Tab-separated table of C-alpha atoms and ligand atoms in Angstrom:
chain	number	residue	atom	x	y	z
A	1	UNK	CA	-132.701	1.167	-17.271
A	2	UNK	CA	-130.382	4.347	-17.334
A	3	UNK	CA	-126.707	3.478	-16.117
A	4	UNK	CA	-125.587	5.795	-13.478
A	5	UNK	CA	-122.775	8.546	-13.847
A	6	UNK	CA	-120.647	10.040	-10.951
A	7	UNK	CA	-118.648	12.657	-12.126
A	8	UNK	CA	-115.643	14.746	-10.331
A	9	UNK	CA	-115.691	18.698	-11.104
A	10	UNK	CA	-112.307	19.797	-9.477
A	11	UNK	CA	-112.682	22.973	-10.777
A	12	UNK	CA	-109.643	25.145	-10.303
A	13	UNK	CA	-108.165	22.561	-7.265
A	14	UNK	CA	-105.205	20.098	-6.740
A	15	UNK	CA	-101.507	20.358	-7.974
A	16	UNK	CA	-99.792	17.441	-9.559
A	17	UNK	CA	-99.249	15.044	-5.978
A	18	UNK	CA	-103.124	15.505	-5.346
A	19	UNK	CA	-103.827	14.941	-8.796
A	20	UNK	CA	-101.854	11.242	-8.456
A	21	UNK	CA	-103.038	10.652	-5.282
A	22	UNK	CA	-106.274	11.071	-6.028
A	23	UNK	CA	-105.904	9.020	-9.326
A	24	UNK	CA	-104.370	5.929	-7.902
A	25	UNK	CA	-106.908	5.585	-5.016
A	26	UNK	CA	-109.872	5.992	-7.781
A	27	UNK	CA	-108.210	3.462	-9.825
A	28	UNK	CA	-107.376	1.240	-6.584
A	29	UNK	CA	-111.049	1.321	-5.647
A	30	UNK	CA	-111.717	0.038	-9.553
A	31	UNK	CA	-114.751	2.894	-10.016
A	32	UNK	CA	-116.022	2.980	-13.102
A	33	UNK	CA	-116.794	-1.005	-13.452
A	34	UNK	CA	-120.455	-0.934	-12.180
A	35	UNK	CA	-121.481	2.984	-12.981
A	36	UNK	CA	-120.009	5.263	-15.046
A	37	UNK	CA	-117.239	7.849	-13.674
A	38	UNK	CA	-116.125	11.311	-15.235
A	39	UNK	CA	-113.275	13.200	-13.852
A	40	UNK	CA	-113.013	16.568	-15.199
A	41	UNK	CA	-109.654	17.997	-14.344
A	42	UNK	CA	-108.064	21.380	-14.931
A	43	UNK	CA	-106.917	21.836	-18.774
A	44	UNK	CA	-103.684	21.598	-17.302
A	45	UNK	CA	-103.637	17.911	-15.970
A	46	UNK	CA	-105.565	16.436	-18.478
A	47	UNK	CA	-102.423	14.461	-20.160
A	48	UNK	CA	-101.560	13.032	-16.352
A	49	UNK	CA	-105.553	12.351	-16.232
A	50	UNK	CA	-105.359	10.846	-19.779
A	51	UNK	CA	-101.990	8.974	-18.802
A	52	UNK	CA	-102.738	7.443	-15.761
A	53	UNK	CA	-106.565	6.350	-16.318
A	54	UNK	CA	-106.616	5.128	-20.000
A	55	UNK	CA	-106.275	1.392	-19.078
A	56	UNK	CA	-108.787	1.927	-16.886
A	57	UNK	CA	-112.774	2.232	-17.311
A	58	UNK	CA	-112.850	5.952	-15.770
A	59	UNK	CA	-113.562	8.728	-18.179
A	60	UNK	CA	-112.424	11.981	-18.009
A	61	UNK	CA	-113.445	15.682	-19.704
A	62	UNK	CA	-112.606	19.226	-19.832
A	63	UNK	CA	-114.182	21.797	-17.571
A	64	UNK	CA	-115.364	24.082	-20.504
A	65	UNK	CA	-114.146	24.493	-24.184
A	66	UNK	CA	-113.868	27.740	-26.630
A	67	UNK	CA	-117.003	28.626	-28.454
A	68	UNK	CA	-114.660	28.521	-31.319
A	69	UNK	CA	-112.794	25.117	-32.948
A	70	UNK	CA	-109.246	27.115	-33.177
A	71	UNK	CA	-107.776	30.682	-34.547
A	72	UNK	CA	-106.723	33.461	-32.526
A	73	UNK	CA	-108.586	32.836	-29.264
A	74	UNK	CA	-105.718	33.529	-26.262
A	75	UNK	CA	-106.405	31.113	-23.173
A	76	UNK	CA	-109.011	29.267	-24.917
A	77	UNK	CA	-109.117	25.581	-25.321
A	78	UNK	CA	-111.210	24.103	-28.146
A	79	UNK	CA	-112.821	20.913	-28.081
A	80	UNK	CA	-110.648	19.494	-30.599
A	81	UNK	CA	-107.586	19.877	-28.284
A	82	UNK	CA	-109.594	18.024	-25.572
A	83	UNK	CA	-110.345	14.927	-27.817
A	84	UNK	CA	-106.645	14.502	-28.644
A	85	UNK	CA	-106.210	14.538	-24.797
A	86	UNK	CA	-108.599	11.896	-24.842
A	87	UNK	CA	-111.678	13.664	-22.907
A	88	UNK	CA	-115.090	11.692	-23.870
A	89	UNK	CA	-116.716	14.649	-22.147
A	90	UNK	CA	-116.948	17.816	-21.440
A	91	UNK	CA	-119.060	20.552	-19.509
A	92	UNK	CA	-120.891	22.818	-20.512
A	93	UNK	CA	-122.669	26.449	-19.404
A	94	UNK	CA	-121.595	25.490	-15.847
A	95	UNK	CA	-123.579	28.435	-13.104
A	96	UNK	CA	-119.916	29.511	-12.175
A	97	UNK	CA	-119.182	30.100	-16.151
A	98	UNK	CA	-122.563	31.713	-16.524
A	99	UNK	CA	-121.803	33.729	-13.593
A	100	UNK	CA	-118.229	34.826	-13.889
A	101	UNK	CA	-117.050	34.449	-17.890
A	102	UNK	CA	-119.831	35.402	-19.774
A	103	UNK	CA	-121.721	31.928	-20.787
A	104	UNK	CA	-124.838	32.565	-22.162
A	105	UNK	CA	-127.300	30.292	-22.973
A	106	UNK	CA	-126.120	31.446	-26.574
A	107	UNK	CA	-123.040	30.747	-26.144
A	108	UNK	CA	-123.725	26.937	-24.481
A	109	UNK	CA	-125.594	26.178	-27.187
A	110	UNK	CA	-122.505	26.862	-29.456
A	111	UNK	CA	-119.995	25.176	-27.510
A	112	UNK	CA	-122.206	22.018	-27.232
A	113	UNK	CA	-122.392	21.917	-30.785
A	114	UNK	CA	-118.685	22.313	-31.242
A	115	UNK	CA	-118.153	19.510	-28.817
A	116	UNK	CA	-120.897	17.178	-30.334
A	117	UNK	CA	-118.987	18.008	-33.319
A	118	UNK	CA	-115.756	16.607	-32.265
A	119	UNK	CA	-117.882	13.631	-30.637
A	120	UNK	CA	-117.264	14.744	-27.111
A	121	UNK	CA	-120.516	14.041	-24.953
A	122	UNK	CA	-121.164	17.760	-23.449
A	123	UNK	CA	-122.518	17.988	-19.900
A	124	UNK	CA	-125.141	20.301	-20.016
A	125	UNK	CA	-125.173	22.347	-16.870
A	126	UNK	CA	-128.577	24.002	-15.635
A	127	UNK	CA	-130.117	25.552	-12.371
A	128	UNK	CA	-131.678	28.596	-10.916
A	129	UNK	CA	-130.348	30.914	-8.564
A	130	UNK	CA	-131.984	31.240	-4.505
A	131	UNK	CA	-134.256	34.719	-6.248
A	132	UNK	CA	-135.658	32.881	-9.041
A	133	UNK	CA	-135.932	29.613	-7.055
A	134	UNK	CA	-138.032	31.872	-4.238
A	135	UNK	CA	-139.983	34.131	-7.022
A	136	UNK	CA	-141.147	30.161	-8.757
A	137	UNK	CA	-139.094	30.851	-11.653
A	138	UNK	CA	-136.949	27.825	-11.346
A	139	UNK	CA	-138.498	25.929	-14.158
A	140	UNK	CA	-138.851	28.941	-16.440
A	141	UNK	CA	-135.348	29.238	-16.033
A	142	UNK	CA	-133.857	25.675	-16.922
A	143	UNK	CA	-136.410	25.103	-19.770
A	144	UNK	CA	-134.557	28.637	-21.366
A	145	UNK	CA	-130.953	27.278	-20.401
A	146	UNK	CA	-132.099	24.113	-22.146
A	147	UNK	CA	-134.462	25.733	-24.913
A	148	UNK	CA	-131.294	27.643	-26.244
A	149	UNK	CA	-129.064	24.249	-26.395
A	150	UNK	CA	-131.772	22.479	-28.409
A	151	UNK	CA	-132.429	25.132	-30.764
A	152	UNK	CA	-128.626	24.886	-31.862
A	153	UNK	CA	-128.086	21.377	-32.225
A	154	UNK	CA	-131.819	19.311	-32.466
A	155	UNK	CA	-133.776	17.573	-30.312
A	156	UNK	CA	-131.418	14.097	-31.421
A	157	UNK	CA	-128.626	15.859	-31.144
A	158	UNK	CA	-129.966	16.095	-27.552
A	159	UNK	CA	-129.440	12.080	-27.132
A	160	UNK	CA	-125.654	12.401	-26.989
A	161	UNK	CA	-125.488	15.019	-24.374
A	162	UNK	CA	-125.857	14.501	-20.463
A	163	UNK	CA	-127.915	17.171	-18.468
A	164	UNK	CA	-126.665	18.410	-14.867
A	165	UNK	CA	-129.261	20.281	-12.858
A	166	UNK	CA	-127.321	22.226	-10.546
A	167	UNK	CA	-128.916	24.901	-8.392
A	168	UNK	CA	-127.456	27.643	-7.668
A	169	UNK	CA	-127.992	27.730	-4.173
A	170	UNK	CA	-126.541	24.322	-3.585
A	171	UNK	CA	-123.092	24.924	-5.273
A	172	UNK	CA	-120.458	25.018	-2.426
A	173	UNK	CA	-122.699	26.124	0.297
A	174	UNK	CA	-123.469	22.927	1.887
A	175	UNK	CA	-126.956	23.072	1.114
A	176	UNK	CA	-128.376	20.256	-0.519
A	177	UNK	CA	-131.121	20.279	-2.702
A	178	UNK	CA	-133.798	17.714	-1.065
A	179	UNK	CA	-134.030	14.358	-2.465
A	180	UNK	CA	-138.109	15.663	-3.060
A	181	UNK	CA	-136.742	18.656	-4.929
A	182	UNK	CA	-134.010	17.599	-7.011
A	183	UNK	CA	-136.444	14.422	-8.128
A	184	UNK	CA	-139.350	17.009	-8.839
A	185	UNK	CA	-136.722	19.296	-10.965
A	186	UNK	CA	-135.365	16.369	-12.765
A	187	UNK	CA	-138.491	15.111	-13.418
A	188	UNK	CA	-139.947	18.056	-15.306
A	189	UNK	CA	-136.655	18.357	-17.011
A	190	UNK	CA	-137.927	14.932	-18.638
A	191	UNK	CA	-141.210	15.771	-19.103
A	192	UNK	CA	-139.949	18.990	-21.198
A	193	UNK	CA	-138.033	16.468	-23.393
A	194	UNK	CA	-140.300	14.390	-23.660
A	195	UNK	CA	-142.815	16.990	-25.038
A	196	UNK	CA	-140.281	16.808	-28.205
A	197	UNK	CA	-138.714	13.430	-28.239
A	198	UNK	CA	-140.099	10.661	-26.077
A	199	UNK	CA	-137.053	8.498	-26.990
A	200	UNK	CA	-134.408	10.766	-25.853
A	201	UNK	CA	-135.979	12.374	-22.591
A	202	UNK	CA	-135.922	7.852	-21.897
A	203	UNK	CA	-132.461	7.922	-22.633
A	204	UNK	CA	-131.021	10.917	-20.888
A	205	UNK	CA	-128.755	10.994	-17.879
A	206	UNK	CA	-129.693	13.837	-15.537
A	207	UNK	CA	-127.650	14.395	-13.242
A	208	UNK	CA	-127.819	16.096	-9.763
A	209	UNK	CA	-125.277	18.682	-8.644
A	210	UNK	CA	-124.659	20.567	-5.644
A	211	UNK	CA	-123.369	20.061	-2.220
A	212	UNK	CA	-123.450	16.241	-3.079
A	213	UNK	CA	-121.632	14.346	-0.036
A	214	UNK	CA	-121.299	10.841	1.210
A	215	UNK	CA	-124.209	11.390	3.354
A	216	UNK	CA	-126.842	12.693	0.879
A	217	UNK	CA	-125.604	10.615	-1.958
A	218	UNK	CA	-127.709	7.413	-1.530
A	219	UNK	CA	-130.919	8.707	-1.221
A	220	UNK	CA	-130.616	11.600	-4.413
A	221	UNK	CA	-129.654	9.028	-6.769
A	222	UNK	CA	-132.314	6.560	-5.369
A	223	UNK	CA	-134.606	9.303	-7.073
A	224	UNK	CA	-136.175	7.915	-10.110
A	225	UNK	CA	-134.823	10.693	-12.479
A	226	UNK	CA	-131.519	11.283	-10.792
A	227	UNK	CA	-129.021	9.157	-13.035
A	228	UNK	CA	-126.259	10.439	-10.563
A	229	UNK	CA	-124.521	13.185	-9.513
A	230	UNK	CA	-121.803	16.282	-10.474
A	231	UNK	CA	-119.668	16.423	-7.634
A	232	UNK	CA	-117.267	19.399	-6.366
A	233	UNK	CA	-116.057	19.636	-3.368
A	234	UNK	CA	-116.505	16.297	-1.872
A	235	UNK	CA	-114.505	14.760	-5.541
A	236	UNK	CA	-111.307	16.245	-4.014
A	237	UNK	CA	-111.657	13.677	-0.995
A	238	UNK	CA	-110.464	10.255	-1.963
A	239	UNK	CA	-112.882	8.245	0.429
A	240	UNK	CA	-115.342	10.333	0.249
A	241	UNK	CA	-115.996	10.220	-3.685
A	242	UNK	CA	-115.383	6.442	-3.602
A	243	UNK	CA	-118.134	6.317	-1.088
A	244	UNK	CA	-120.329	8.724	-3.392
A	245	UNK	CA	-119.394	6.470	-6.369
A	246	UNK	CA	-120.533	3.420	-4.496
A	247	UNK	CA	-123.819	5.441	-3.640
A	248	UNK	CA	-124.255	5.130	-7.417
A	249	UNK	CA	-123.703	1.251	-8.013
B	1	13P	P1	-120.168	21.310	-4.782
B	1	13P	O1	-120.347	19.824	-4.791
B	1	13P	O2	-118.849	21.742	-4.195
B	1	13P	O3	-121.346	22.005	-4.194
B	1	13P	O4	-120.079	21.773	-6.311
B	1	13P	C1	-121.052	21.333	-7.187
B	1	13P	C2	-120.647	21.674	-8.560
B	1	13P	O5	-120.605	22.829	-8.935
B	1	13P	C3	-120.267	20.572	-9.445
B	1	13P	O6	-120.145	20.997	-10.761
């Protein structure tokens, strides 16, 4: 059986009191001791992330890391840097990094490598947009996004990574992918593993993302090949996550 992960994306949110505030209710609530939990923080409050949970059994991770290990790279942060903070993971080729930096497929195969490299586990993010989702592309579309990955680090390179399918459509808009159509996404996400390594599409975590709440929670990850969920906005409410946590257990 595949253990479940809920992880936090704050993306660019919180300041330092709603980064401890958040941090002592998580660790007052004791997630992380029946499913796994990832926080991924901004760069900036990784060492507070790092200094608060390490006695605990939370894990934490960068947002993104430099297609690069380190040089002359302004703004960047390499995946070396976020292993000395003590990140076991980070993400990677999520839509708003596609969408707004530049990350492309290319490139997220690179900077899983890097971070496989440095033995961070890499969060492979993957969805369609509402277009290709509506012209039946969606499929065509995460099999590239994935294609390109596994072409730059091997199918068993594969095994040490964690996929996130993350429409689009459902990021931030309060639209929820269906329990029916996350599962049927998810599932041919395994099956396209599976066509090259039985073992590892088995093994996988594949996670769900977008417009995850308390509400919709229970029922996505009751979906055979939902391992559990990438949560944004609803991470940033203490109760709320702990509920979506407890979804998990
Ligand atoms: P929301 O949960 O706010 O829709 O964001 C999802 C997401 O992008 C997580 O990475």
């Amino acid at each position: 059986m595949r253990r479940k992960l809920v992880a936090a994306n704050w993306k660019m949110n919180g300041d330092t009191a709603l980064v401890s505030g958040l941090l002592s209710g998580f660790l007052e609530a004791e997630l992380g001791a029946k499913c796994d939990v990832a926080i991924f923080a901004p760069t900036i409050f990784l060492p507070q992330v790092a200094a608060t949970l390490k006695e605990s059994k939370i894990r934490w991770g960068g947002q993104n890391s430099a297609a690069y290990l380190k040089g002359a790279y302004t703004g960047e942060t390499s995946s070396v840097m976020l292993k000395e903070c003590g990140c076991q993971y980070v993400l990677v080729g999520h839509s708003e990094r596609r969408a707004l930096f530049g990350d492309t497929n290319e490139i997220c195969g690179v900077k899983t490598e890097l971070a496989l490299s440095e033995g961070l586990i890499p969060v492979v993010c993957v969805g369609e947009t509402l277009e290709q989702r509506e012209a039946n592309q969606t499929m065509d579309i995460v099999r590239e996004q994935l294609r390109a990955v596994i072409d730059q680090v091997g199918i068993d390179a594969l095994a040490s990574c964690v996929i996130a399918y993350e429409p689009v459509w459902a990021i931030g808009t309060g639209v929820t992918a269906s329990p029916d159509q996350a599962q049927a996404v998810h599932a041919d996400i395994r099956a396209y593993v599976a066509e090259q390594r039985a073992s590892v599409a088995e093994k996988i975590q594949i996670l769900y993302g977008g417009s995850v709440t308390a509400g919709t929670a229970q029922e996505l990850f009751g979906m055979p090949d939902v391992d559990g969920g990438l949560v944004g906005g609803a991470s940033l409410k203490l109760s709320e996550f702990v509920t979506i946590c407890h979804s998990a257990e």
